[in-house]
């Protein structure tokens, strides 16, 4: 069985929902489908929550009324029979009344998570009703019945596998199984969400639980590109990536995928394909545990980076110095992206400035601290094992006219990273494309 996940733009209108139905049923095989909320819906639900936090029920009700009108228009366009129009209309009315019920009670983060979950509830109900109207054997499985996180807010794969297996056995013989992405229950049974990676994470967890043949992530672009098409000319899709390469690209700026969301698929050895609902025949990108040896695959960039340098002559041969430095970042829950050390100093980069002032004050106990803001990390990804002679030289040659603050090489077999000024980002990305891919 294949798992197919569709994002918000893929189900963003009645026409898109009809196209998704065609894609899902094209092969005639049994498939498991994970759906996001319709594009724009989650933003509206967050706005409703914001009004309720601010004790403004009138503002919340206005947004609810606008959302209800939008869905009612979609119902008229999506269904052809009065029976299914009435069924879905009743469901949406109940959903909107549920949202209105929060305007009369105390509002907390728990209620907000319940509200935000309704976007996926509505999209999945609408699509499964459309499939049934078309004579397709489709069943809606409530993600809250099997998707759960543990006390550390991490997915509980054993629970998910056991619950989902039982649910699938009770619903044998269906052509399409549909569930909600993103939403789950926490260890205490409360409605929650998966946060990082959202619906992609759900698809990966479901795929691993079902030991799926393949996990397909359908978006509105044709896979991962070898550079940022918003910044650089002549980019092209990358047809094959190792899971580690995909994770590096995702971490360093490739927005199509969250770095953690494919981990369950990686550990289960299930390939993940990134495909385009607007161009379903495009090859897209396949991510697996296979490595294409001797190839540089892609470049990504991560903005809003801060470089921190601490210099201390006392550091020379001083045991425990780095431990003290890293403990400061840990105490403020601030991850470090890059690290470079010398005999008298250490440079680090971070992307979270929330506690920058406190971190700098603590570091000043151990040396002279300098801070550079408005920086950018450029990440070159591929088979970059140190034994592949010439790859590092090639990337450095592409960066020869760009001032480089830090270089990281050897921490992974899959990337070389450069810290540069944000104002040099476009030139750097274009030069890397011209040198690595466009010759």
PDB file of N, CA, C and O in Angstrom, residues 1-61:
ATOM      1  N   UNK A   1       0.836  -1.205   0.000  1.00  0.00           N
ATOM      2  CA  UNK A   1       0.000   0.000   0.000  1.00  0.00           C
ATOM      3  C   UNK A   1       0.869   1.253   0.000  1.00  0.00           C
ATOM      4  O   UNK A   1       1.894   1.303   0.676  1.00  0.00           O
ATOM      5  N   UNK A   2       0.441   2.258  -0.764  1.00  0.00           N
ATOM      6  CA  UNK A   2       1.126   3.539  -0.790  1.00  0.00           C
ATOM      7  C   UNK A   2       0.405   4.527   0.119  1.00  0.00           C
ATOM      8  O   UNK A   2      -0.816   4.499   0.240  1.00  0.00           O
ATOM      9  N   UNK A   3       1.194   5.406   0.747  1.00  0.00           N
ATOM     10  CA  UNK A   3       0.638   6.508   1.521  1.00  0.00           C
ATOM     11  C   UNK A   3       0.812   7.782   0.708  1.00  0.00           C
ATOM     12  O   UNK A   3       1.907   8.068   0.220  1.00  0.00           O
ATOM     13  N   UNK A   4      -0.269   8.546   0.536  1.00  0.00           N
ATOM     14  CA  UNK A   4      -0.233   9.771  -0.262  1.00  0.00           C
ATOM     15  C   UNK A   4      -0.669  10.938   0.611  1.00  0.00           C
ATOM     16  O   UNK A   4      -1.763  10.929   1.175  1.00  0.00           O
ATOM     17  N   UNK A   5       0.188  11.940   0.734  1.00  0.00           N
ATOM     18  CA  UNK A   5      -0.151  13.130   1.530  1.00  0.00           C
ATOM     19  C   UNK A   5      -0.341  14.325   0.608  1.00  0.00           C
ATOM     20  O   UNK A   5       0.475  14.564  -0.295  1.00  0.00           O
ATOM     21  N   UNK A   6      -1.418  15.092   0.837  1.00  0.00           N
ATOM     22  CA  UNK A   6      -1.702  16.282   0.038  1.00  0.00           C
ATOM     23  C   UNK A   6      -1.773  17.498   0.949  1.00  0.00           C
ATOM     24  O   UNK A   6      -2.481  17.498   1.959  1.00  0.00           O
ATOM     25  N   UNK A   7      -1.054  18.546   0.567  1.00  0.00           N
ATOM     26  CA  UNK A   7      -1.009  19.771   1.358  1.00  0.00           C
ATOM     27  C   UNK A   7      -2.204  20.665   1.123  1.00  0.00           C
ATOM     28  O   UNK A   7      -3.109  20.350   0.342  1.00  0.00           O
ATOM     29  N   UNK A   8      -2.201  21.809   1.807  1.00  0.00           N
ATOM     30  CA  UNK A   8      -3.337  22.715   1.789  1.00  0.00           C
ATOM     31  C   UNK A   8      -3.701  23.253   0.426  1.00  0.00           C
ATOM     32  O   UNK A   8      -4.885  23.349   0.080  1.00  0.00           O
ATOM     33  N   UNK A   9      -2.688  23.587  -0.408  1.00  0.00           N
ATOM     34  CA  UNK A   9      -2.996  24.099  -1.744  1.00  0.00           C
ATOM     35  C   UNK A   9      -3.557  23.000  -2.636  1.00  0.00           C
ATOM     36  O   UNK A   9      -4.346  23.270  -3.541  1.00  0.00           O
ATOM     37  N   UNK A  10      -3.175  21.751  -2.370  1.00  0.00           N
ATOM     38  CA  UNK A  10      -3.666  20.630  -3.173  1.00  0.00           C
ATOM     39  C   UNK A  10      -5.143  20.356  -2.944  1.00  0.00           C
ATOM     40  O   UNK A  10      -5.801  19.740  -3.784  1.00  0.00           O
ATOM     41  N   UNK A  11      -5.664  20.788  -1.782  1.00  0.00           N
ATOM     42  CA  UNK A  11      -7.101  20.637  -1.509  1.00  0.00           C
ATOM     43  C   UNK A  11      -7.726  22.012  -1.251  1.00  0.00           C
ATOM     44  O   UNK A  11      -8.705  22.145  -0.517  1.00  0.00           O
ATOM     45  N   UNK A  12      -7.155  23.038  -1.876  1.00  0.00           N
ATOM     46  CA  UNK A  12      -7.534  24.415  -1.585  1.00  0.00           C
ATOM     47  C   UNK A  12      -8.792  24.912  -2.251  1.00  0.00           C
ATOM     48  O   UNK A  12      -9.234  26.037  -1.989  1.00  0.00           O
ATOM     49  N   UNK A  13      -9.394  24.129  -3.119  1.00  0.00           N
ATOM     50  CA  UNK A  13     -10.620  24.526  -3.811  1.00  0.00           C
ATOM     51  C   UNK A  13     -11.368  23.265  -4.239  1.00  0.00           C
ATOM     52  O   UNK A  13     -10.789  22.165  -4.274  1.00  0.00           O
ATOM     53  N   UNK A  14     -12.650  23.383  -4.615  1.00  0.00           N
ATOM     54  CA  UNK A  14     -13.373  22.205  -5.110  1.00  0.00           C
ATOM     55  C   UNK A  14     -12.696  21.554  -6.310  1.00  0.00           C
ATOM     56  O   UNK A  14     -12.622  20.320  -6.387  1.00  0.00           O
ATOM     57  N   UNK A  15     -12.169  22.358  -7.227  1.00  0.00           N
ATOM     58  CA  UNK A  15     -11.479  21.790  -8.384  1.00  0.00           C
ATOM     59  C   UNK A  15     -10.250  20.997  -7.967  1.00  0.00           C
ATOM     60  O   UNK A  15      -9.975  19.921  -8.523  1.00  0.00           O
ATOM     61  N   UNK A  16      -9.500  21.523  -6.987  1.00  0.00           N
ATOM     62  CA  UNK A  16      -8.307  20.811  -6.524  1.00  0.00           C
ATOM     63  C   UNK A  16      -8.702  19.502  -5.839  1.00  0.00           C
ATOM     64  O   UNK A  16      -8.029  18.478  -5.980  1.00  0.00           O
ATOM     65  N   UNK A  17      -9.794  19.523  -5.076  1.00  0.00           N
ATOM     66  CA  UNK A  17     -10.255  18.285  -4.423  1.00  0.00           C
ATOM     67  C   UNK A  17     -10.636  17.225  -5.443  1.00  0.00           C
ATOM     68  O   UNK A  17     -10.367  16.033  -5.254  1.00  0.00           O
ATOM     69  N   UNK A  18     -11.244  17.660  -6.530  1.00  0.00           N
ATOM     70  CA  UNK A  18     -11.601  16.717  -7.597  1.00  0.00           C
ATOM     71  C   UNK A  18     -10.346  16.142  -8.247  1.00  0.00           C
ATOM     72  O   UNK A  18     -10.298  14.944  -8.571  1.00  0.00           O
ATOM     73  N   UNK A  19      -9.323  16.975  -8.446  1.00  0.00           N
ATOM     74  CA  UNK A  19      -8.064  16.497  -9.032  1.00  0.00           C
ATOM     75  C   UNK A  19      -7.369  15.514  -8.104  1.00  0.00           C
ATOM     76  O   UNK A  19      -6.804  14.508  -8.553  1.00  0.00           O
ATOM     77  N   UNK A  20      -7.402  15.804  -6.802  1.00  0.00           N
ATOM     78  CA  UNK A  20      -6.810  14.886  -5.825  1.00  0.00           C
ATOM     79  C   UNK A  20      -7.508  13.530  -5.886  1.00  0.00           C
ATOM     80  O   UNK A  20      -6.862  12.476  -5.856  1.00  0.00           O
ATOM     81  N   UNK A  21      -8.823  13.536  -5.999  1.00  0.00           N
ATOM     82  CA  UNK A  21      -9.587  12.281  -6.097  1.00  0.00           C
ATOM     83  C   UNK A  21      -9.146  11.478  -7.317  1.00  0.00           C
ATOM     84  O   UNK A  21      -8.990  10.244  -7.241  1.00  0.00           O
ATOM     85  N   UNK A  22      -8.932  12.149  -8.445  1.00  0.00           N
ATOM     86  CA  UNK A  22      -8.461  11.459  -9.653  1.00  0.00           C
ATOM     87  C   UNK A  22      -7.083  10.844  -9.435  1.00  0.00           C
ATOM     88  O   UNK A  22      -6.820   9.694  -9.830  1.00  0.00           O
ATOM     89  N   UNK A  23      -6.189  11.597  -8.793  1.00  0.00           N
ATOM     90  CA  UNK A  23      -4.832  11.092  -8.543  1.00  0.00           C
ATOM     91  C   UNK A  23      -4.858   9.883  -7.614  1.00  0.00           C
ATOM     92  O   UNK A  23      -4.144   8.899  -7.836  1.00  0.00           O
ATOM     93  N   UNK A  24      -5.690   9.953  -6.588  1.00  0.00           N
ATOM     94  CA  UNK A  24      -5.747   8.901  -5.577  1.00  0.00           C
ATOM     95  C   UNK A  24      -6.288   7.601  -6.153  1.00  0.00           C
ATOM     96  O   UNK A  24      -5.855   6.501  -5.781  1.00  0.00           O
ATOM     97  N   UNK A  25      -7.242   7.715  -7.068  1.00  0.00           N
ATOM     98  CA  UNK A  25      -7.916   6.511  -7.581  1.00  0.00           C
ATOM     99  C   UNK A  25      -7.382   6.055  -8.933  1.00  0.00           C
ATOM    100  O   UNK A  25      -7.857   5.053  -9.483  1.00  0.00           O
ATOM    101  N   UNK A  26      -6.408   6.768  -9.474  1.00  0.00           N
ATOM    102  CA  UNK A  26      -5.907   6.501 -10.836  1.00  0.00           C
ATOM    103  C   UNK A  26      -5.404   5.080 -11.008  1.00  0.00           C
ATOM    104  O   UNK A  26      -5.682   4.407 -12.005  1.00  0.00           O
ATOM    105  N   UNK A  27      -4.657   4.574 -10.025  1.00  0.00           N
ATOM    106  CA  UNK A  27      -4.040   3.244 -10.163  1.00  0.00           C
ATOM    107  C   UNK A  27      -5.029   2.116  -9.917  1.00  0.00           C
ATOM    108  O   UNK A  27      -4.789   0.977 -10.325  1.00  0.00           O
ATOM    109  N   UNK A  28      -6.126   2.413  -9.227  1.00  0.00           N
ATOM    110  CA  UNK A  28      -7.080   1.364  -8.885  1.00  0.00           C
ATOM    111  C   UNK A  28      -6.670   0.550  -7.675  1.00  0.00           C
ATOM    112  O   UNK A  28      -7.411  -0.330  -7.216  1.00  0.00           O
ATOM    113  N   UNK A  29      -5.473   0.839  -7.135  1.00  0.00           N
ATOM    114  CA  UNK A  29      -4.985   0.112  -5.962  1.00  0.00           C
ATOM    115  C   UNK A  29      -5.488   0.766  -4.683  1.00  0.00           C
ATOM    116  O   UNK A  29      -5.873   1.935  -4.669  1.00  0.00           O
ATOM    117  N   UNK A  30      -5.444   0.019  -3.588  1.00  0.00           N
ATOM    118  CA  UNK A  30      -5.822   0.556  -2.292  1.00  0.00           C
ATOM    119  C   UNK A  30      -4.732   1.510  -1.794  1.00  0.00           C
ATOM    120  O   UNK A  30      -3.542   1.179  -1.836  1.00  0.00           O
ATOM    121  N   UNK A  31      -5.128   2.704  -1.348  1.00  0.00           N
ATOM    122  CA  UNK A  31      -4.163   3.717  -0.899  1.00  0.00           C
ATOM    123  C   UNK A  31      -4.608   4.316   0.427  1.00  0.00           C
ATOM    124  O   UNK A  31      -5.793   4.288   0.772  1.00  0.00           O
ATOM    125  N   UNK A  32      -3.632   4.868   1.145  1.00  0.00           N
ATOM    126  CA  UNK A  32      -3.898   5.564   2.400  1.00  0.00           C
ATOM    127  C   UNK A  32      -3.565   7.037   2.170  1.00  0.00           C
ATOM    128  O   UNK A  32      -2.451   7.363   1.778  1.00  0.00           O
ATOM    129  N   UNK A  33      -4.532   7.931   2.419  1.00  0.00           N
ATOM    130  CA  UNK A  33      -4.387   9.347   2.077  1.00  0.00           C
ATOM    131  C   UNK A  33      -4.382  10.199   3.345  1.00  0.00           C
ATOM    132  O   UNK A  33      -5.243  10.046   4.219  1.00  0.00           O
ATOM    133  N   UNK A  34      -3.415  11.092   3.434  1.00  0.00           N
ATOM    134  CA  UNK A  34      -3.315  12.055   4.541  1.00  0.00           C
ATOM    135  C   UNK A  34      -3.562  13.446   3.965  1.00  0.00           C
ATOM    136  O   UNK A  34      -2.899  13.844   2.993  1.00  0.00           O
ATOM    137  N   UNK A  35      -4.510  14.179   4.562  1.00  0.00           N
ATOM    138  CA  UNK A  35      -4.860  15.497   4.041  1.00  0.00           C
ATOM    139  C   UNK A  35      -4.587  16.594   5.054  1.00  0.00           C
ATOM    140  O   UNK A  35      -4.854  16.434   6.253  1.00  0.00           O
ATOM    141  N   UNK A  36      -4.096  17.730   4.545  1.00  0.00           N
ATOM    142  CA  UNK A  36      -3.987  18.945   5.350  1.00  0.00           C
ATOM    143  C   UNK A  36      -5.314  19.691   5.308  1.00  0.00           C
ATOM    144  O   UNK A  36      -6.239  19.318   4.589  1.00  0.00           O
ATOM    145  N   UNK A  37      -5.389  20.773   6.067  1.00  0.00           N
ATOM    146  CA  UNK A  37      -6.545  21.661   5.982  1.00  0.00           C
ATOM    147  C   UNK A  37      -6.496  22.424   4.660  1.00  0.00           C
ATOM    148  O   UNK A  37      -5.431  22.616   4.074  1.00  0.00           O
ATOM    149  N   UNK A  38      -7.672  22.845   4.174  1.00  0.00           N
ATOM    150  CA  UNK A  38      -7.722  23.679   2.971  1.00  0.00           C
ATOM    151  C   UNK A  38      -6.879  24.925   3.182  1.00  0.00           C
ATOM    152  O   UNK A  38      -6.865  25.504   4.265  1.00  0.00           O
ATOM    153  N   UNK A  39      -6.151  25.343   2.141  1.00  0.00           N
ATOM    154  CA  UNK A  39      -5.274  26.503   2.264  1.00  0.00           C
ATOM    155  C   UNK A  39      -6.049  27.710   2.769  1.00  0.00           C
ATOM    156  O   UNK A  39      -7.152  27.998   2.303  1.00  0.00           O
ATOM    157  N   UNK A  40      -5.470  28.394   3.745  1.00  0.00           N
ATOM    158  CA  UNK A  40      -6.097  29.566   4.331  1.00  0.00           C
ATOM    159  C   UNK A  40      -6.922  29.270   5.570  1.00  0.00           C
ATOM    160  O   UNK A  40      -7.135  30.159   6.406  1.00  0.00           O
ATOM    161  N   UNK A  41      -7.378  28.031   5.715  1.00  0.00           N
ATOM    162  CA  UNK A  41      -8.259  27.698   6.850  1.00  0.00           C
ATOM    163  C   UNK A  41      -7.519  27.774   8.184  1.00  0.00           C
ATOM    164  O   UNK A  41      -8.021  28.351   9.154  1.00  0.00           O
ATOM    165  N   UNK A  42      -6.328  27.189   8.252  1.00  0.00           N
ATOM    166  CA  UNK A  42      -5.589  27.203   9.519  1.00  0.00           C
ATOM    167  C   UNK A  42      -5.296  28.631   9.959  1.00  0.00           C
ATOM    168  O   UNK A  42      -5.393  28.955  11.151  1.00  0.00           O
ATOM    169  N   UNK A  43      -4.961  29.507   9.000  1.00  0.00           N
ATOM    170  CA  UNK A  43      -4.732  30.914   9.351  1.00  0.00           C
ATOM    171  C   UNK A  43      -5.986  31.534   9.964  1.00  0.00           C
ATOM    172  O   UNK A  43      -5.911  32.297  10.937  1.00  0.00           O
ATOM    173  N   UNK A  44      -7.148  31.217   9.405  1.00  0.00           N
ATOM    174  CA  UNK A  44      -8.405  31.739   9.949  1.00  0.00           C
ATOM    175  C   UNK A  44      -8.657  31.195  11.354  1.00  0.00           C
ATOM    176  O   UNK A  44      -9.111  31.929  12.252  1.00  0.00           O
ATOM    177  N   UNK A  45      -8.360  29.917  11.561  1.00  0.00           N
ATOM    178  CA  UNK A  45      -8.572  29.314  12.883  1.00  0.00           C
ATOM    179  C   UNK A  45      -7.624  29.911  13.921  1.00  0.00           C
ATOM    180  O   UNK A  45      -8.009  30.125  15.082  1.00  0.00           O
ATOM    181  N   UNK A  46      -6.398  30.194  13.517  1.00  0.00           N
ATOM    182  CA  UNK A  46      -5.447  30.856  14.418  1.00  0.00           C
ATOM    183  C   UNK A  46      -5.929  32.272  14.737  1.00  0.00           C
ATOM    184  O   UNK A  46      -5.825  32.742  15.882  1.00  0.00           O
ATOM    185  N   UNK A  47      -6.481  32.959  13.736  1.00  0.00           N
ATOM    186  CA  UNK A  47      -7.013  34.308  13.957  1.00  0.00           C
ATOM    187  C   UNK A  47      -8.192  34.271  14.930  1.00  0.00           C
ATOM    188  O   UNK A  47      -8.310  35.134  15.815  1.00  0.00           O
ATOM    189  N   UNK A  48      -9.072  33.281  14.790  1.00  0.00           N
ATOM    190  CA  UNK A  48     -10.182  33.112  15.734  1.00  0.00           C
ATOM    191  C   UNK A  48      -9.642  32.938  17.158  1.00  0.00           C
ATOM    192  O   UNK A  48     -10.115  33.577  18.106  1.00  0.00           O
ATOM    193  N   UNK A  49      -8.640  32.092  17.290  1.00  0.00           N
ATOM    194  CA  UNK A  49      -8.022  31.853  18.599  1.00  0.00           C
ATOM    195  C   UNK A  49      -7.421  33.136  19.169  1.00  0.00           C
ATOM    196  O   UNK A  49      -7.531  33.415  20.378  1.00  0.00           O
ATOM    197  N   UNK A  50      -6.789  33.920  18.308  1.00  0.00           N
ATOM    198  CA  UNK A  50      -6.175  35.169  18.757  1.00  0.00           C
ATOM    199  C   UNK A  50      -7.230  36.127  19.321  1.00  0.00           C
ATOM    200  O   UNK A  50      -7.025  36.761  20.363  1.00  0.00           O
ATOM    201  N   UNK A  51      -8.366  36.232  18.637  1.00  0.00           N
ATOM    202  CA  UNK A  51      -9.456  37.073  19.140  1.00  0.00           C
ATOM    203  C   UNK A  51      -9.955  36.568  20.494  1.00  0.00           C
ATOM    204  O   UNK A  51     -10.256  37.348  21.407  1.00  0.00           O
ATOM    205  N   UNK A  52     -10.053  35.251  20.635  1.00  0.00           N
ATOM    206  CA  UNK A  52     -10.562  34.685  21.883  1.00  0.00           C
ATOM    207  C   UNK A  52      -9.573  34.877  23.032  1.00  0.00           C
ATOM    208  O   UNK A  52      -9.980  35.116  24.177  1.00  0.00           O
ATOM    209  N   UNK A  53      -8.275  34.783  22.732  1.00  0.00           N
ATOM    210  CA  UNK A  53      -7.270  35.094  23.754  1.00  0.00           C
ATOM    211  C   UNK A  53      -7.422  36.532  24.230  1.00  0.00           C
ATOM    212  O   UNK A  53      -7.232  36.836  25.409  1.00  0.00           O
ATOM    213  N   UNK A  54      -7.767  37.416  23.297  1.00  0.00           N
ATOM    214  CA  UNK A  54      -7.896  38.842  23.614  1.00  0.00           C
ATOM    215  C   UNK A  54      -9.290  39.188  24.138  1.00  0.00           C
ATOM    216  O   UNK A  54      -9.638  40.364  24.253  1.00  0.00           O
ATOM    217  N   UNK A  55     -10.097  38.156  24.407  1.00  0.00           N
ATOM    218  CA  UNK A  55     -11.457  38.332  24.940  1.00  0.00           C
ATOM    219  C   UNK A  55     -12.308  39.227  24.039  1.00  0.00           C
ATOM    220  O   UNK A  55     -13.009  40.131  24.502  1.00  0.00           O
ATOM    221  N   UNK A  56     -12.213  38.952  22.735  1.00  0.00           N
ATOM    222  CA  UNK A  56     -12.998  39.695  21.738  1.00  0.00           C
ATOM    223  C   UNK A  56     -13.852  38.700  20.956  1.00  0.00           C
ATOM    224  O   UNK A  56     -13.531  38.332  19.825  1.00  0.00           O
ATOM    225  N   UNK A  57     -14.964  38.223  21.530  1.00  0.00           N
ATOM    226  CA  UNK A  57     -15.790  37.217  20.855  1.00  0.00           C
ATOM    227  C   UNK A  57     -16.433  37.744  19.575  1.00  0.00           C
ATOM    228  O   UNK A  57     -16.687  36.969  18.651  1.00  0.00           O
ATOM    229  N   UNK A  58     -16.695  39.067  19.506  1.00  0.00           N
ATOM    230  CA  UNK A  58     -17.287  39.630  18.283  1.00  0.00           C
ATOM    231  C   UNK A  58     -16.337  39.460  17.102  1.00  0.00           C
ATOM    232  O   UNK A  58     -16.749  39.075  15.995  1.00  0.00           O
ATOM    233  N   UNK A  59     -15.054  39.745  17.337  1.00  0.00           N
ATOM    234  CA  UNK A  59     -14.064  39.571  16.276  1.00  0.00           C
ATOM    235  C   UNK A  59     -13.955  38.122  15.837  1.00  0.00           C
ATOM    236  O   UNK A  59     -13.873  37.809  14.642  1.00  0.00           O
ATOM    237  N   UNK A  60     -13.976  37.205  16.815  1.00  0.00           N
ATOM    238  CA  UNK A  60     -13.904  35.772  16.505  1.00  0.00           C
ATOM    239  C   UNK A  60     -15.109  35.343  15.674  1.00  0.00           C
ATOM    240  O   UNK A  60     -14.975  34.608  14.686  1.00  0.00           O
ATOM    241  N   UNK A  61     -16.307  35.812  16.057  1.00  0.00           N
ATOM    242  CA  UNK A  61     -17.523  35.423  15.329  1.00  0.00           C
ATOM    243  C   UNK A  61     -17.532  35.945  13.895  1.00  0.00           C
ATOM    244  O   UNK A  61     -18.056  35.285  12.995  1.00  0.00           O
TER     245      UNK A  61
END
